[in-house]
Amino acid sequence: MAKTKSSKTKTVKKTTNVKRIPKNQLKALKRNKKAILQKEGLPIPEDREWYLEKGIQKEL
């Protein structure tokens, strides 16, 4: 029987410049998104005051 090609010989296309976030960190990010955004001074989707403050008209 002929030896079949092993999967090791297959080349894997590497994606460049992609920051990988560990799964546990990703979950924490989802949980703390609001707090992180507030700390960074970025708009929180539900925070209407921020938009009014910046003069951004947000459709609700």
mmCIF file of N, CA and C in Angstrom:
data_model
loop_
_atom_site.group_PDB
_atom_site.id
_atom_site.type_symbol
_atom_site.label_atom_id
_atom_site.label_comp_id
_atom_site.label_asym_id
_atom_site.label_seq_id
_atom_site.Cartn_x
_atom_site.Cartn_y
_atom_site.Cartn_z
ATOM 1 N N MET A 1 0.839 -1.209 0.000
ATOM 2 C CA MET A 1 0.000 0.000 0.000
ATOM 3 C C MET A 1 0.873 1.257 0.000
ATOM 4 N N ALA A 2 0.511 2.202 -0.817
ATOM 5 C CA ALA A 2 1.285 3.449 -0.900
ATOM 6 C C ALA A 2 0.987 4.322 0.314
ATOM 7 N N LYS A 3 2.052 4.954 0.783
ATOM 8 C CA LYS A 3 1.908 5.822 1.958
ATOM 9 C C LYS A 3 1.185 7.116 1.549
ATOM 10 N N THR A 4 0.133 7.428 2.278
ATOM 11 C CA THR A 4 -0.635 8.641 1.960
ATOM 12 C C THR A 4 0.044 9.860 2.578
ATOM 13 N N LYS A 5 -0.128 10.973 1.929
ATOM 14 C CA LYS A 5 0.467 12.224 2.407
ATOM 15 C C LYS A 5 -0.104 12.584 3.780
ATOM 16 N N SER A 6 0.790 12.934 4.661
ATOM 17 C CA SER A 6 0.336 13.328 5.993
ATOM 18 C C SER A 6 -0.129 14.785 5.975
ATOM 19 N N SER A 7 -0.936 15.134 6.946
ATOM 20 C CA SER A 7 -1.474 16.488 7.017
ATOM 21 C C SER A 7 -0.373 17.506 7.322
ATOM 22 N N LYS A 8 0.756 17.020 7.813
ATOM 23 C CA LYS A 8 1.866 17.906 8.158
ATOM 24 C C LYS A 8 2.443 18.619 6.939
ATOM 25 N N THR A 9 2.308 18.005 5.779
ATOM 26 C CA THR A 9 2.875 18.584 4.561
ATOM 27 C C THR A 9 2.035 19.739 4.015
ATOM 28 N N LYS A 10 0.795 19.844 4.477
ATOM 29 C CA LYS A 10 -0.074 20.918 4.001
ATOM 30 C C LYS A 10 0.414 22.263 4.542
ATOM 31 N N THR A 11 0.403 23.261 3.674
ATOM 32 C CA THR A 11 0.813 24.596 4.102
ATOM 33 C C THR A 11 -0.398 25.341 4.630
ATOM 34 N N VAL A 12 -0.196 26.026 5.726
ATOM 35 C CA VAL A 12 -1.272 26.782 6.336
ATOM 36 C C VAL A 12 -1.035 28.257 6.048
ATOM 37 N N LYS A 13 -2.021 28.873 5.429
ATOM 38 C CA LYS A 13 -1.927 30.290 5.093
ATOM 39 C C LYS A 13 -2.029 31.103 6.384
ATOM 40 N N LYS A 14 -0.978 31.895 6.632
ATOM 41 C CA LYS A 14 -0.966 32.694 7.858
ATOM 42 C C LYS A 14 -1.545 34.067 7.590
ATOM 43 N N THR A 15 -2.399 34.499 8.486
ATOM 44 C CA THR A 15 -2.966 35.837 8.358
ATOM 45 C C THR A 15 -2.029 36.791 9.092
ATOM 46 N N THR A 16 -1.636 37.829 8.399
ATOM 47 C CA THR A 16 -0.699 38.783 8.989
ATOM 48 C C THR A 16 -1.441 39.955 9.603
ATOM 49 N N ASN A 17 -0.812 40.564 10.565
ATOM 50 C CA ASN A 17 -1.322 41.736 11.266
ATOM 51 C C ASN A 17 -2.693 41.528 11.910
ATOM 52 N N VAL A 18 -2.915 40.352 12.451
ATOM 53 C CA VAL A 18 -4.182 40.086 13.129
ATOM 54 C C VAL A 18 -3.877 39.876 14.603
ATOM 55 N N LYS A 19 -4.439 40.758 15.421
ATOM 56 C CA LYS A 19 -4.225 40.647 16.862
ATOM 57 C C LYS A 19 -5.178 39.616 17.417
ATOM 58 N N ARG A 20 -4.613 38.588 18.004
ATOM 59 C CA ARG A 20 -5.436 37.530 18.579
ATOM 60 C C ARG A 20 -5.706 37.844 20.042
ATOM 61 N N ILE A 21 -6.972 37.865 20.400
ATOM 62 C CA ILE A 21 -7.358 38.109 21.781
ATOM 63 C C ILE A 21 -7.767 36.778 22.392
ATOM 64 N N PRO A 22 -7.155 36.421 23.522
ATOM 65 C CA PRO A 22 -7.542 35.169 24.185
ATOM 66 C C PRO A 22 -9.033 35.160 24.517
ATOM 67 N N LYS A 23 -9.615 33.970 24.447
ATOM 68 C CA LYS A 23 -11.058 33.812 24.637
ATOM 69 C C LYS A 23 -11.541 34.389 25.966
ATOM 70 N N ASN A 24 -10.784 34.115 27.029
ATOM 71 C CA ASN A 24 -11.205 34.621 28.339
ATOM 72 C C ASN A 24 -11.176 36.148 28.377
ATOM 73 N N GLN A 25 -10.204 36.744 27.669
ATOM 74 C CA GLN A 25 -10.098 38.196 27.594
ATOM 75 C C GLN A 25 -11.251 38.772 26.782
ATOM 76 N N LEU A 26 -11.628 38.039 25.745
ATOM 77 C CA LEU A 26 -12.713 38.449 24.870
ATOM 78 C C LEU A 26 -14.031 38.500 25.647
ATOM 79 N N LYS A 27 -14.239 37.488 26.490
ATOM 80 C CA LYS A 27 -15.452 37.426 27.305
ATOM 81 C C LYS A 27 -15.480 38.586 28.283
ATOM 82 N N ALA A 28 -14.318 38.880 28.880
ATOM 83 C CA ALA A 28 -14.210 39.986 29.819
ATOM 84 C C ALA A 28 -14.478 41.306 29.112
ATOM 85 N N LEU A 29 -13.988 41.426 27.891
ATOM 86 C CA LEU A 29 -14.204 42.638 27.092
ATOM 87 C C LEU A 29 -15.688 42.867 26.863
ATOM 88 N N LYS A 30 -16.386 41.792 26.504
ATOM 89 C CA LYS A 30 -17.826 41.893 26.265
ATOM 90 C C LYS A 30 -18.545 42.353 27.523
ATOM 91 N N ARG A 31 -18.126 41.789 28.655
ATOM 92 C CA ARG A 31 -18.755 42.103 29.931
ATOM 93 C C ARG A 31 -18.466 43.541 30.355
ATOM 94 N N ASN A 32 -17.223 43.969 30.147
ATOM 95 C CA ASN A 32 -16.798 45.276 30.656
ATOM 96 C C ASN A 32 -16.748 46.352 29.581
ATOM 97 N N LYS A 33 -17.408 46.099 28.461
ATOM 98 C CA LYS A 33 -17.360 47.036 27.341
ATOM 99 C C LYS A 33 -17.744 48.448 27.765
ATOM 100 N N LYS A 34 -18.841 48.544 28.501
ATOM 101 C CA LYS A 34 -19.347 49.844 28.923
ATOM 102 C C LYS A 34 -18.325 50.584 29.783
ATOM 103 N N ALA A 35 -17.757 49.861 30.753
ATOM 104 C CA ALA A 35 -16.783 50.459 31.662
ATOM 105 C C ALA A 35 -15.531 50.905 30.912
ATOM 106 N N ILE A 36 -15.087 50.083 29.977
ATOM 107 C CA ILE A 36 -13.907 50.397 29.192
ATOM 108 C C ILE A 36 -14.163 51.636 28.342
ATOM 109 N N LEU A 37 -15.323 51.693 27.717
ATOM 110 C CA LEU A 37 -15.678 52.831 26.873
ATOM 111 C C LEU A 37 -15.740 54.115 27.692
ATOM 112 N N GLN A 38 -16.317 54.028 28.896
ATOM 113 C CA GLN A 38 -16.415 55.200 29.762
ATOM 114 C C GLN A 38 -15.029 55.693 30.144
ATOM 115 N N LYS A 39 -14.139 54.748 30.467
ATOM 116 C CA LYS A 39 -12.773 55.073 30.867
ATOM 117 C C LYS A 39 -12.029 55.759 29.724
ATOM 118 N N GLU A 40 -12.264 55.275 28.499
ATOM 119 C CA GLU A 40 -11.587 55.817 27.323
ATOM 120 C C GLU A 40 -12.247 57.111 26.837
ATOM 121 N N GLY A 41 -13.436 57.393 27.372
ATOM 122 C CA GLY A 41 -14.164 58.593 26.970
ATOM 123 C C GLY A 41 -14.808 58.425 25.603
ATOM 124 N N LEU A 42 -15.086 57.200 25.256
ATOM 125 C CA LEU A 42 -15.695 56.897 23.964
ATOM 126 C C LEU A 42 -17.207 56.773 24.138
ATOM 127 N N PRO A 43 -17.939 56.945 23.039
ATOM 128 C CA PRO A 43 -19.392 56.878 23.149
ATOM 129 C C PRO A 43 -19.887 55.489 23.509
ATOM 130 N N ILE A 44 -20.852 55.476 24.403
ATOM 131 C CA ILE A 44 -21.516 54.231 24.758
ATOM 132 C C ILE A 44 -22.832 54.280 24.000
ATOM 133 N N PRO A 45 -23.126 53.233 23.237
ATOM 134 C CA PRO A 45 -24.326 53.253 22.399
ATOM 135 C C PRO A 45 -25.597 53.757 23.095
ATOM 136 N N GLU A 46 -25.748 53.427 24.380
ATOM 137 C CA GLU A 46 -26.970 53.811 25.084
ATOM 138 C C GLU A 46 -26.868 55.198 25.728
ATOM 139 N N ASP A 47 -25.646 55.762 25.748
ATOM 140 C CA ASP A 47 -25.415 57.019 26.441
ATOM 141 C C ASP A 47 -25.795 58.209 25.551
ATOM 142 N N ARG A 48 -27.008 58.679 25.706
ATOM 143 C CA ARG A 48 -27.515 59.772 24.863
ATOM 144 C C ARG A 48 -26.863 61.099 25.208
ATOM 145 N N GLU A 49 -26.549 61.288 26.482
ATOM 146 C CA GLU A 49 -25.951 62.552 26.928
ATOM 147 C C GLU A 49 -24.637 62.833 26.218
ATOM 148 N N TRP A 50 -23.857 61.770 26.026
ATOM 149 C CA TRP A 50 -22.559 61.931 25.373
ATOM 150 C C TRP A 50 -22.746 62.478 23.965
ATOM 151 N N TYR A 51 -23.715 61.928 23.256
ATOM 152 C CA TYR A 51 -23.968 62.352 21.888
ATOM 153 C C TYR A 51 -24.457 63.802 21.845
ATOM 154 N N LEU A 52 -25.336 64.139 22.795
ATOM 155 C CA LEU A 52 -25.859 65.499 22.858
ATOM 156 C C LEU A 52 -24.730 66.468 23.190
ATOM 157 N N GLU A 53 -23.858 66.036 24.087
ATOM 158 C CA GLU A 53 -22.705 66.825 24.522
ATOM 159 C C GLU A 53 -21.790 67.144 23.340
ATOM 160 N N LYS A 54 -21.566 66.141 22.515
ATOM 161 C CA LYS A 54 -20.668 66.286 21.369
ATOM 162 C C LYS A 54 -21.386 66.908 20.172
ATOM 163 N N GLY A 55 -22.693 67.051 20.286
ATOM 164 C CA GLY A 55 -23.472 67.634 19.202
ATOM 165 C C GLY A 55 -23.710 66.663 18.066
ATOM 166 N N ILE A 56 -23.675 65.400 18.392
ATOM 167 C CA ILE A 56 -23.909 64.383 17.379
ATOM 168 C C ILE A 56 -25.386 64.001 17.435
ATOM 169 N N GLN A 57 -26.020 64.106 16.315
ATOM 170 C CA GLN A 57 -27.429 63.739 16.265
ATOM 171 C C GLN A 57 -27.530 62.240 16.043
ATOM 172 N N LYS A 58 -28.139 61.587 17.000
ATOM 173 C CA LYS A 58 -28.261 60.135 16.925
ATOM 174 C C LYS A 58 -29.721 59.763 16.709
ATOM 175 N N GLU A 59 -29.925 58.934 15.687
ATOM 176 C CA GLU A 59 -31.285 58.471 15.413
ATOM 177 C C GLU A 59 -31.629 57.342 16.371
ATOM 178 N N LEU A 60 -32.786 57.471 17.014
ATOM 179 C CA LEU A 60 -33.215 56.440 17.963
ATOM 180 C C LEU A 60 -34.466 55.754 17.437
#
